[in-house]
Backbone as a ProteinNet text record, in pm:
[ID]
protein_1_A
[PRIMARY]
MVARPTRRQLLLAGTATAALTVVGGAAAKQLTRPRPGPAPALPDAPAGDERLIRRPSTARGRTVDFWTAVPAGYGDGRGLPVCLVLHGASSTPRDFARFGLARFLTDAVRRGAAPFALAGATGGRLSWRRSGADDPQRMVREELPAWCAERGFDTSRVAAWGWSMGGFGSLLLAETFPGWLRAVAAFSPAVRPGDAVFTDVERLRGTPVGLWCGRQDGLLRDVRALARALPEPPVRAEYADGRHNFTYWGTVIPDAFALLGAALSPPRPS
[TERTIARY]
-3640.8	-3557.4	-3412.4	-3328.8	-3197.5	-3108.1	-3017	-2932.6	-2801.6	-2764.7	-2660.1	-2513.3	-2449.8	-2307.9	-2242.7	-2178	-2095.4	-1969.3	-1900	-1798.1	-1676.4	-1677.2	-1580.1	-1588.2	-1723.7	-1747.3	-1718.1	-1716.2	-1683.1	-1513.7	-1459.8	-1326.3	-1264.6	-1327.2	-1281	-1278.7	-1368.3	-1370.7	-1263.3	-1159.8	-1018.3	-1037	-923.4	-909	-1003.2	-1018.1	-1087.2	-1011.1	-1088.8	-1022.6	-985.1	-864.4	-811.3	-818.7	-714.5	-686.2	-640.3	-678.4	-613.4	-477.3	-344.3	-246.2	-174.9	-161.1	-72.3	67	169.8	308.5	390.3	495.2	600	713.3	809.2	931	891.1	929.6	912.4	765.1	712.7	595.8	480.8	394.7	248.7	133.5	28.3	-82.6	-194.5	-278.6	-380.7	-517.7	-583.8	-698	-830.2	-826.1	-950.1	-895.8	-994.5	-957.1	-948.3	-835	-838.9	-960.4	-993.2	-1107.9	-1030.6	-1096.8	-1047.2	-1031.2	-950.2	-935.6	-785.6	-783.1	-636.9	-523	-414	-298.3	-178.8	-65	36.9	121.7	200.2	312.8	412.7	442.4	550.4	684.4	770.7	913.9	954.2	1081.9	1138.3	1222.4	1145.9	1218.7	1164.8	1216.6	1145.5	1073.3	996.3	904.8	987.1	1095.7	1161	1081.2	1079.5	1017.4	863.4	760.8	631.8	519.6	460.4	393.3	232.9	132.6	5.4	-49.3	-77.5	-132.5	-258.1	-314.4	-430.6	-385.7	-438.9	-403.3	-526.5	-544.1	-668.5	-627.4	-731.1	-697.9	-787.2	-731	-805.5	-878.3	-805.3	-838	-956.1	-972.6	-1063.9	-1177.8	-1141.5	-1232.6	-1289.4	-1186.5	-1190.7	-1067.5	-1052.6	-915.5	-914.4	-784.6	-760.9	-628.6	-635.5	-509.9	-392.8	-282.2	-136.7	-48.4	-16.3	94.7	229.2	324.6	457.4	527.3	631.6	722.3	861.5	938.9	1099.4	1181.5	1267.7	1320.4	1420.8	1416.2	1483.8	1621.9	1691.1	1834.9	1852.4	1749.7	1745.7	1687.7	1669.4	1638.3	1498.1	1460.1	1345.4	1328.2	1421.1	1414.5	1449.5	1496.3	1553	1633.7	1601	1687.2	1634.7	1542.2	1505.3	1387.8	1395.4	1278.8	1174.2	1066.6	934.1	861.8	799.9	699.2	558.9	479.9	341.1	255.7	174.8	90.4	-53.8	-111.5	-259.4	-335.2	-412.9	-486.6	-596.9	-642.8	-747.5	-879	-991.1	-1130	-1163.8	-1130.5	-1170.2	-1069.5	-940.9	-856.7	-807.3	-745.2	-710.2	-571.8	-496.6	-382.4	-366.6	-493.7	-504.2	-475.6	-482.7	-451.6	-304.7	-236.9	-108.4	-12.3	-23.9	55	48.1	-90.4	-115.4	-72.4	-78.4	-10.6	126.1	193.2	336.7	421.1	343	417.6	560.4	567.2	696.7	802.1	733	819.2	895.6	799.4	844.8	956.9	920.7	1022.6	1158.7	1173.5	1317.7	1370.1	1278.7	1335.8	1394.3	1315.6	1357.8	1505.8	1512.9	1646	1745.6	1724.7	1825.6	1871.7	1787.6	1820.2	1882.3	1922.9	1971	1907.1	1784.1	1699.6	1740.3	1757.1	1800.1	1675.9	1718.4	1622.3	1519.1	1412.1	1313	1206.9	1127.8	1013.7	890.8	790.9	652.3	574.1	442.2	374.9	246.4	142.7	8.5	-105	-229.3	-335.7	-459	-571.7	-696.7	-756.5	-804.3	-864.8	-986.8	-1040.6	-1186.6	-1207.9	-1321.3	-1374.1	-1388.9	-1333.5	-1352	-1253.9	-1191.6	-1090.3	-1002.5	-964.9	-845.2	-877.9	-1001.7	-1063	-1155.5	-1158.4	-1246.4	-1397.2	-1458.3	-1599.8	-1672	-1700.8	-1764.8	-1637.5	-1654.9	-1552.5	-1447.5	-1470.7	-1375.5	-1276.8	-1138.5	-1031.8	-917	-927.7	-826.1	-700.6	-721.4	-601.3	-526.8	-592.7	-520.6	-464.3	-512.4	-447.1	-298.5	-311.2	-186.4	-73.4	-123	-39.2	24	-71.5	-10.1	25.1	-89.7	-66.3	10.7	5	107.2	240.2	293.7	433.3	462.1	352.2	403.2	438.5	330.9	341.9	472	500.7	639.1	760.8	740.5	854.4	885.3	753.7	778.9	843.8	837.1	915.1	1071.1	1084.4	1251.9	1253.1	1169.9	1186.6	1223.9	1275.4	1305.7	1215.4	1121.1	1007.7	1037.2	1170.1	1203.6	1213.7	1203.4	1217.9	1105.7	1002.6	870.1	824.7	763.2	706.7	564.2	499.6	351.4	337	270.5	240.5	98.5	35.1	-107.3	-166.9	-264.8	-317.5	-478.3	-522.7	-676.1	-715.2	-827.4	-841.7	-728.3	-621.6	-525.6	-425.7	-405.2	-352.1	-388.1	-524.1	-581.8	-560	-544	-542.5	-386.8	-296.5	-159	-132.6	-180.4	-184.5	-230.1	-349.8	-421.4	-342.4	-278.7	-199.1	-61.1	-21.7	91.7	53.3	-48.2	-124.3	-155.6	-206.9	-238.7	-140.2	-32.2	87.7	215.4	241.8	317.5	465.8	567.5	702.7	707	612.1	633.2	676.3	624.3	654.3	771.2	859.2	990.6	929.9	811.2	789.7	655.4	587.2	469.1	472.8	409.3	390.5	253.5	209.9	50.7	27.8	-51	-84.3	-240.5	-263.6	-400.8	-485	-432.8	-497.8	-638.4	-723.5	-874.9	-915.1	-857.7	-864.7	-951.4	-1020.7	-1076.9	-1068.6	-1059.8	-1053.4	-1169.3	-1133.2	-1226.4	-1230.3	-1178.7	-1170.3	-1055.1	-1051.9	-962.9	-825.4	-758.1	-630.2	-620	-705.4	-682.7	-709.8	-787.7	-809.4	-669.3	-613.7	-477.6	-345.4	-373.2	-251.1	-127.9	-145.3	-17.7	47.7	-9	39.7	147.6	146.7	259.6	392	399.1	526.4	632.1	746.6	845.9	844.9	734.4	702.6	736.3	846.6	850.3	713.2	660.9	534.4	558.8	561.8	551.1	399	367.8	226.2	247.2	167	163.3	22.3	1.9	-174.4	-167.8	-248.8	-256.4	-325	-288.2	-351.5	-502.3	-550.9	-693.6	-757.2	-688.9	-768.5	-855.4	-982.9	-1078.4	-1035.8	-939	-897.7	-771.9	-740.6	-612	-609.9	-732.5	-743.1	-733.8	-785.5	-767.2	-625.7	-576.9	-432	-334.5	-347.1	-273	-302.6	-407.6	-457.9	-379.3	-374.7	-312	-167.3	-108.8	48.9	66.5	-43.1	-11.7	-36.5	-138.7	-164.3	-48.8	35.6	128.5	205.9	249.6	341.7	445.1	504.1	646.7	623.9	693.4	669.8	694.8	607.4	616.3	764.9	814.7	944.7	943.3	814.8	793.4	644.7	621.3	482.4	467.7	432.8	437.6	316	291.5	155.7	194.2	158.7	170.1	44.8	38.3	-77.3	-112.8	-223.5	-279.2	-412.3	-468.4	-602.3	-594.6	-707.6	-709.5	-706.1	-594.7	-580.8	-425.2	-415.4	-266.5	-189.7	-274	-216.5	-120.8	-157.1	-99	-9.8	-66.9	36.3	144.5	142.7	265.4	371.9	343.1	452.9	529.3	455.5	526.7	578.4	535.3	604.5	750.1	821.3	984.6	1017.7	977	990.2	961.2	836.8	792.3	895.3	936	997	1145	1215.1	1331.3	1329.1	1215.8	1206.7	1183.5	1100.9	1095.6	1201.2	1288.8	1419.2	1526.7	1527.3	1607.1	1576.7	1428	1379.8	1373.2	1393.4	1409.6	1550.5	1656.8	1791	1832.5	1922.7	1989.4	2043.5	2049	2114.5	2251.5	2309.7	2458.9	2532	2638	2735.1	2766.2	2768.4	2796.7	2951.3
539.7	583.6	556.8	517.6	463.8	590.8	611.8	727.1	681.7	788.7	757	785.8	701.6	709.9	845	890.2	1026.2	1005	1102.9	1081	1015.6	1063.5	1001.1	870.2	812.9	668	602.6	650.7	588.8	584.2	691.8	687.9	598.1	581.6	477.6	335.7	314.8	173.1	135.5	231.6	197.5	98.2	33.6	-72	-194.9	-262.9	-385.6	-496.9	-598.6	-716.3	-797.7	-854.1	-953.1	-1100.8	-1182.9	-1306.7	-1356	-1464.6	-1509.9	-1611.9	-1568.5	-1630.7	-1666.4	-1788.1	-1865.1	-1877.4	-1796	-1801.9	-1858	-1915.8	-1968.4	-1985.5	-1905.7	-1887.7	-1867.8	-1969.3	-1940.4	-2010.1	-2095.8	-2169.7	-2088.6	-2094.8	-2028.7	-2090.8	-2087.9	-2178.2	-2076.9	-2065.9	-1986.9	-2037.9	-1961	-2031.7	-1977.1	-1839.2	-1769	-1708.3	-1686.4	-1596.1	-1458.7	-1383.6	-1269.1	-1187.3	-1067.2	-981.8	-849.7	-780	-675	-547.9	-461.6	-333.3	-290.3	-157.9	-88	-169	-181	-251.7	-182.5	-173.9	-101.2	-158.4	-96.9	-151.7	-194.8	-332.3	-390.5	-377.7	-356.4	-380	-524.6	-502.8	-639.6	-691.3	-744.3	-772.6	-894.6	-1004.8	-1114.9	-1106.7	-1164.9	-1145	-1171.1	-1261.6	-1316.5	-1398.3	-1415.1	-1496.4	-1410.3	-1453.3	-1406.8	-1518.9	-1477.5	-1587	-1521.9	-1628.6	-1583.7	-1695.3	-1676.8	-1774.7	-1736.9	-1828.6	-1779.8	-1778.6	-1696	-1692.2	-1637.1	-1700	-1663.6	-1534.6	-1424.3	-1315.2	-1283	-1275.9	-1252.5	-1120.7	-1023.4	-880.3	-876.9	-955.4	-931.7	-1024.9	-1142.4	-1256.1	-1320.5	-1352.2	-1427.5	-1470.8	-1562.6	-1583	-1488.5	-1446.5	-1330.9	-1394.9	-1346	-1350.4	-1275.4	-1349.3	-1261.7	-1290	-1179.3	-1176.3	-1119.9	-1187.9	-1124.2	-1138.7	-1045.9	-1037.2	-1003.5	-1069.3	-1034.8	-1022.6	-919	-901	-1016.7	-1039.9	-1149.6	-1132.7	-1236.9	-1239.1	-1219.8	-1218	-1198.9	-1334.4	-1430.5	-1562.1	-1548.1	-1574.8	-1584.5	-1462.3	-1368.2	-1227.1	-1214.9	-1324.2	-1323.8	-1196.2	-1125.3	-1010.9	-875.6	-883.7	-770.6	-674.6	-555.3	-470	-471.6	-428.2	-463.4	-344	-325.8	-217.7	-287.3	-248.1	-299.2	-241.9	-310.5	-277.6	-273.1	-145	-153.4	-98.5	-207.2	-195.5	-95.1	-67.2	22.2	-53.1	15.8	-33.4	-167.2	-188.9	-293.9	-388	-359.7	-461.3	-535.9	-645.4	-736.2	-772.6	-850.8	-907.7	-1014.2	-1043.8	-1151.4	-1076.6	-936.1	-864.7	-825.9	-859.7	-804.6	-846.9	-982	-1030.8	-994.5	-954.8	-897.8	-743	-671.3	-543.3	-538.8	-664.4	-668.6	-610.1	-606.7	-544.4	-600.4	-736.5	-795.5	-759.3	-767.8	-733.5	-576.3	-491	-350.4	-343.6	-436.7	-447.1	-499.3	-604.5	-617.8	-539.3	-480.6	-353.6	-265	-202.9	-102.1	-134	-247.2	-282.5	-304.7	-347.7	-345.4	-190	-107.5	31.6	115.3	34.7	96.7	120.3	100	125.4	-3.4	42.5	-59.7	-172	-286.5	-387.5	-383.5	-433.2	-463.6	-554.2	-608.3	-701.8	-627.1	-672.4	-622.2	-711.4	-667.2	-782.9	-676	-766.3	-712.5	-808.1	-779.8	-865.7	-818.5	-887	-832.9	-749.1	-631.8	-532.9	-508.7	-539.1	-520	-383.1	-320.7	-192.2	-109	-117.6	-52.6	93.8	134.9	232.4	189.9	81.6	25.9	77.8	99.7	142.3	41.7	28.6	-52.6	-41.2	-155.4	-139.2	-266.2	-225.2	-340.8	-426.4	-566.6	-629.8	-674.4	-613.5	-621.9	-496.9	-507.7	-437	-448.4	-389.1	-435.9	-341.9	-225	-157.7	-224.7	-292.4	-377	-497.9	-537.4	-659.2	-613.5	-483.1	-431.3	-415.4	-350.7	-315.6	-434.4	-528.5	-650	-765.9	-823.6	-944.3	-946.6	-850.6	-845.2	-866.6	-761.4	-787.1	-906.6	-954.6	-1105.8	-1221.5	-1205.5	-1297.4	-1275.2	-1156.4	-1125.4	-1162.8	-1143.9	-1194.8	-1349.2	-1418.5	-1570.9	-1605.2	-1503.4	-1525.4	-1489.5	-1439	-1395.9	-1244.6	-1172.3	-1029.4	-947.7	-816.4	-746.4	-647.4	-698.2	-593.5	-475.7	-465.6	-336.6	-223.9	-256.6	-153.3	-148.6	-87.3	-101.1	60.3	28.8	162.5	115.3	201.1	167	233.6	158.5	197.2	155.5	257.3	232.2	316.2	288.8	371.5	397.2	484.5	536.9	506	419.2	379.9	349.8	270.1	221.3	341.3	455.6	559	620.3	658.7	720.1	607	482.3	386.2	397.4	416.3	430.2	557.7	651.2	795.1	780.9	717.9	713	628.3	509.4	425.6	490.8	587.7	650.6	755.1	792.4	905.5	825.7	708.5	631.5	577.4	544.2	483	583.8	694	806.6	733.1	741.9	691.9	548.3	496	340	339.4	372.5	364.4	474.9	412.5	496.6	596	546	648.8	608.9	689.6	649.9	692	614.3	658.2	633	746	731.4	767.6	696.3	710.8	761.9	879.3	922.7	895.9	931.8	877.9	956.2	862.2	903.9	1001.7	1104.1	1205.4	1328	1394	1518.5	1608.3	1731.4	1815.6	1787.4	1782.6	1742	1600.7	1512.6	1373	1323.4	1209.4	1177.8	1195.5	1192.3	1222.5	1356.3	1430.4	1587.3	1635.7	1583.5	1621.2	1603.9	1477.6	1448.6	1439.1	1537.6	1558.1	1600.8	1674	1695.4	1573.6	1473	1344.8	1286.2	1345.8	1276.3	1381.7	1455.8	1499.7	1406.9	1429.2	1316.5	1209.9	1172.7	1056.3	1129.6	1067.8	1121.7	1084.7	1156.6	1126.1	1165.6	1081.7	1104.7	1096.2	1162.9	1183.7	1192.4	1114.4	1127.8	1121.7	1191.4	1195.3	1240.7	1175.4	1211.4	1354.7	1422.4	1554.8	1530.2	1414	1402.5	1326.3	1311	1241	1337.4	1300	1386.1	1396.1	1337.3	1364.6	1464.9	1502.2	1598.5	1714.8	1785.7	1919.9	1865.1	1759.8	1717.2	1673.9	1600.5	1571.3	1697.3	1770.6	1888.1	1967.4	1967.4	2039.3	1968.2	1837.3	1755	1796.8	1806.2	1829.2	1966.6	2078	2204.9	2184.7	2103.1	2078.6	1997.1	1940.6	1846.8	1934.3	1893	1967.5	1976.6	1891.1	1919	1895.5	1960.8	1944.6	1801.3	1746.1	1610.5	1590.6	1477.5	1434.9	1415.3	1395.8	1391.4	1446	1520.8	1583.3	1576.6	1472.2	1476.8	1455.2	1548.6	1540.1	1551.1	1427.9	1429.3	1384.1	1378.7	1342.7	1200.3	1163.7	1048.1	1046.7	922.2	903.6	831.3	792.5	706.7	572.2	510.4	357.6	325.5	205.8	159.2	179.2	247.4	294.8	388.4	497.8	604.5	560	488.4	446.4	362.9	294.2	196.1	285.2	422.3	508	561	560.1	642	540.4	387.7	298.8	311.1	330.6	331	424.5	570.1	661.1	630.5	590.3	547.1	430.1	348.7	246.3	275.7	364.6	434.6	497.7	564	647.6	550	456.8	340.3	286.4	238.9	183.3	264.3	387.4	480.7	489.9	504.3	515.1	392.1	277.8	156.4	107.8	182.7	142.3	155	87.3	120.8	258.4	316.1	452.6	426.3	522.1	527.7	547.1	495.3	523.3	666.3	756.2	889.7	913.1
-363.9	-479.4	-432.5	-534.3	-504.5	-524.2	-430.1	-432.7	-533.9	-624.7	-705.6	-620.5	-661.5	-599.6	-644.2	-541.5	-574	-627.5	-700	-764.5	-666.4	-533	-461.6	-432	-414.2	-395	-522.2	-641	-755	-762.1	-713.3	-722.5	-609.3	-506.9	-398.2	-439.2	-550.1	-608	-669.2	-697.7	-743.5	-868.3	-876.7	-983.5	-988.6	-1080.7	-1086.6	-1021.9	-972.6	-913.8	-1031.3	-1010.4	-1106.9	-1032.8	-1084.2	-1084.2	-936.9	-885.7	-757.7	-805.7	-776.7	-801.6	-676.6	-663.8	-544	-596.7	-539.9	-600.9	-492.2	-500.9	-415.4	-517.2	-488.2	-559.7	-724.6	-793.8	-952.3	-980.2	-905.5	-929.2	-899.3	-989.2	-981.6	-1030.8	-986.2	-998.5	-1006.8	-1144.8	-1174.4	-1102.9	-1021.8	-962.1	-1022	-1059.1	-1120	-1267.3	-1332.1	-1447.1	-1430	-1499.3	-1473.2	-1503	-1449.8	-1493	-1538	-1625.9	-1693.1	-1591	-1612.3	-1539	-1568.9	-1520.8	-1567.3	-1488.7	-1548.5	-1510	-1553.1	-1476.6	-1514.2	-1634.2	-1700.6	-1776.4	-1686.8	-1695.6	-1628.3	-1657.3	-1555.3	-1578.3	-1613.7	-1703.3	-1754.4	-1628.8	-1520.4	-1405.5	-1351.5	-1304.3	-1239.8	-1115.8	-1055.3	-949.2	-815.9	-820.3	-708	-622.5	-490.1	-402.7	-366.8	-421.9	-423.8	-376.1	-254.3	-208.5	-185	-189.9	-125.1	-56.7	69.3	141.6	235.4	308.3	389.4	536.4	625.7	740.4	824.7	946.5	1023.2	1106.2	1089	1165.9	1267	1391.1	1512.9	1509.1	1464.9	1455.8	1362.7	1275.1	1149	1182.5	1257.7	1277.9	1156.7	1075.2	956.4	887.8	792.2	729.1	619.2	602.4	482.8	415.6	296.3	230.3	279.2	274.9	336.7	208.6	158.4	46	67	45.6	64.5	-82.6	-91.5	-212.1	-164.5	-218.2	-198.4	-328.1	-334.7	-460	-530.6	-647.7	-678.6	-671.3	-621.6	-579.4	-420.6	-362	-197.9	-129.6	-199.8	-120.7	-81.1	59.3	119.8	188.3	176.2	233.2	391	443.7	581.5	612.7	706.9	738.6	690.7	585	516.9	594.4	581.3	634.8	568.9	621.8	541.6	515.6	400	357	358.3	442.7	451.7	344.4	265.1	147	190.6	188.9	210.3	80.9	36.3	-101.5	-98.4	-223.5	-225.3	-216.5	-249.5	-213	-274.7	-422.9	-501.7	-544.2	-467.4	-507.3	-360.5	-373.2	-249.8	-302.1	-205.8	-237	-354	-383.5	-495.9	-623.6	-623.9	-759.1	-766.2	-662.8	-673.4	-763.8	-800.1	-916.1	-1042.2	-1084.5	-1183.9	-1196.5	-1093.1	-1069.5	-1102.4	-1078.6	-1087.6	-975.7	-872.9	-741.8	-711.9	-715.5	-707.9	-809.7	-917.9	-1028.8	-1020.8	-986.6	-961.5	-863.7	-755.3	-640.3	-674.9	-760.5	-819.3	-904.9	-996.7	-1087.8	-997.9	-902.7	-809.2	-757.4	-695.7	-644.6	-747.4	-852.1	-956.2	-989.4	-974.3	-1028.9	-917.4	-790.4	-672.6	-556	-552.9	-427.2	-322.6	-210.7	-92	-72.7	-53.6	-67.2	48.8	28.5	140.5	84.5	185.2	144.2	139.5	60.6	76.6	149.6	204	279.4	283.6	238	254.7	287.3	346.9	375.4	347.2	333.3	300	403	377.8	464.6	456.3	327.9	310.6	271.4	292.4	231.6	355.4	470.4	587.9	601.9	486	495.6	611.1	634.3	725.7	863.3	910.7	1042	1090.9	1222.5	1299.5	1246.6	1248.9	1237.8	1304	1431.4	1505.9	1562.6	1551.8	1576.2	1476.5	1363.9	1253.7	1255.2	1265.4	1304.7	1204.2	1077.4	986.5	1022.8	1079.2	1133.3	1250.3	1337	1439	1377.4	1262.9	1182.1	1134.3	1072.3	1006.3	1130.3	1221.9	1347	1419.4	1438.2	1550.4	1463.5	1360.4	1297.2	1198.8	1098.8	993.1	1036.3	1118.6	1152.8	1221.4	1293.6	1364.4	1238.1	1136.1	1025.1	952.4	938.4	873.5	956.4	1097.9	1189.6	1168	1153.6	1117.6	984.9	897.3	759.7	775.5	894.1	919.9	883.7	840.3	813.6	928.2	906.6	1029.7	1028.2	1155.5	1166.8	1267.5	1305.2	1354	1258.8	1153	1040.5	953.5	954.7	891.3	828.8	693.4	629.6	588.4	541.8	469.9	342.4	248.6	121.1	79.8	41.9	2.6	-117	-185.8	-280.4	-262.6	-296.1	-276.2	-142.8	-109.2	30.9	127.9	58.4	116.3	135.4	66.4	112.2	198.8	226.7	373	461.6	442.8	556	589.1	524.2	543.9	636.8	595	659.6	804.9	814.9	934.9	1046.6	973.4	1067.9	1112	1046.8	1082.3	1210.2	1196.9	1288.9	1419.9	1409.4	1512	1593.1	1531.7	1583	1548.4	1612.3	1578.5	1606	1516.5	1515	1483.4	1459.9	1430.4	1284.5	1209.6	1038.8	1029.1	946.9	894.7	788.2	734.8	609.2	544	504.6	428	292.5	190.1	61.3	32.2	-25.8	-48	-186.6	-272.2	-407.8	-414	-450.9	-478.5	-350.4	-239.8	-88.2	-95.1	-65.3	-59.4	78.7	67.7	184.9	156.5	249.9	225.5	343.6	339.4	453.1	560.9	688.6	774.3	814.2	738.2	768.2	881.5	932.6	1010.6	1012.8	880.5	849.7	849.1	804.3	817.3	975.9	1043.8	1170.2	1267.2	1271.4	1336.5	1243.1	1150.7	1058.9	1141.8	1262.1	1336.1	1381.7	1395.5	1449.8	1353.6	1207.9	1120.1	1133.6	1232.5	1245.2	1274.4	1194.4	1234.8	1143.7	1060.4	974.5	842.6	753.2	605.3	531.4	473.2	382.6	227	151.2	17.6	-58.2	-144.8	-190.8	-359.3	-411.8	-576.1	-621.2	-720.5	-747	-894.2	-977	-1119.8	-1127.9	-1236.3	-1249.9	-1287.1	-1367.4	-1380.9	-1304.7	-1176	-1056.6	-995.4	-965.8	-891.4	-736.5	-697.5	-560.2	-541.5	-669.9	-689	-573.3	-556	-504.4	-354.7	-301	-185.2	-146.5	-215.1	-191.4	-200.2	-273	-259.9	-142.1	-97.2	37.7	153.3	141.3	260.6	255	123.9	113.8	214.9	187.9	242.2	391.8	456.1	579.9	663.1	591.6	688.9	762.4	879.4	984.9	934.7	837	778.8	642.7	533.1	392.3	367.1	285.3	229.6	168	187.1	107.4	-37.9	-72.6	-216.4	-232.7	-336.7	-360.7	-527	-592.8	-736.7	-798.5	-896.1	-964.3	-1116	-1170.8	-1323	-1387.7	-1503.1	-1591	-1564.9	-1528.3	-1476.4	-1427.3	-1415.8	-1352.8	-1231.7	-1173.5	-1052.8	-1105.7	-1135.7	-1140	-1171.6	-1195.2	-1178.3	-1310.1	-1417	-1538.8	-1497.1	-1406.7	-1366.9	-1250.7	-1149.5	-1029.3	-1062.2	-1174.5	-1211.6	-1247.2	-1311	-1349.1	-1228.6	-1110.8	-1004.9	-882.5	-911.4	-804.7	-814.7	-904.8	-880.9	-811.8	-809.4	-732.4	-587.2	-576.6	-421	-360.2	-438	-393.9	-363.2	-439.3	-404.6	-271.6	-255.4	-143.1	0.2	-14.8	84.3	122.7	8.3	46.1	111.7	90.6	163.8	294	343.2	446.6	543.4	467.7	550.6	557	536.6	528.7	672.6	704.8	836.1	854.8	974.4	971.1	946.3	877.1	873.5	987.4	1001.1	1112.6	1098.8	1226	1229.9	1233.1
[MASK]
++++++++++++++++++++++++++++++++++++++++++++++++++++++++++++++++++++++++++++++++++++++++++++++++++++++++++++++++++++++++++++++++++++++++++++++++++++++++++++++++++++++++++++++++++++++++++++++++++++++++++++++++++++++++++++++++++++++++++++++++++++++++++++++++++++++++++++++

């Protein structure tokens, strides 16, 4: 007898996978056809320097997609701090162009957010945790910053952002390496009381955490429970109408990017 998937497993599936787009500056080459799935309403802003390449990952034991985006007007992003992007269960960096993440980044900076770069790599469906020899969390902690440094990004200033499974992974990353991340933004993180994030929630003390979740999302109750369990009040805890997809998440990206930009800015002189 085949077991039916639970509601949580369906939610963790996240949004549908889309086209693979290789982008370098203004040039783009479509490699596969887009597949249907919820997508956000995109801002009227250019993508800037957006790139998708392949890199061998020792931590994962395979070659992965490595995606970066720099806001338009900031060249190749040299000297910019970095927000690491942890994707959900059924999306990968190949989807980021369709989601318009680079365009949202430019739009946020034009609206006054401090500039930063985005960078993400393929983490599979392991909830950003080690499974045997495959360790996507180590890839994010060790290899992603090294790849970003090669691009000239400022890896002394790092934050993390993720949605669904990636929201869980971002929070777990901050707990595993306390003090490393300047902030964590988590959209509808796939958490629940008793899991690894809740168990070590005290380790988030000192790390600014922003939480966003749709009111029609089946994870809403658990996300609110996490907000109450944090050792310090979240810097943002927003719950608006929306479901577990980028149609909703796109509406809160501007708020999250403003928060991340402020967290990644150099400290003001005293």
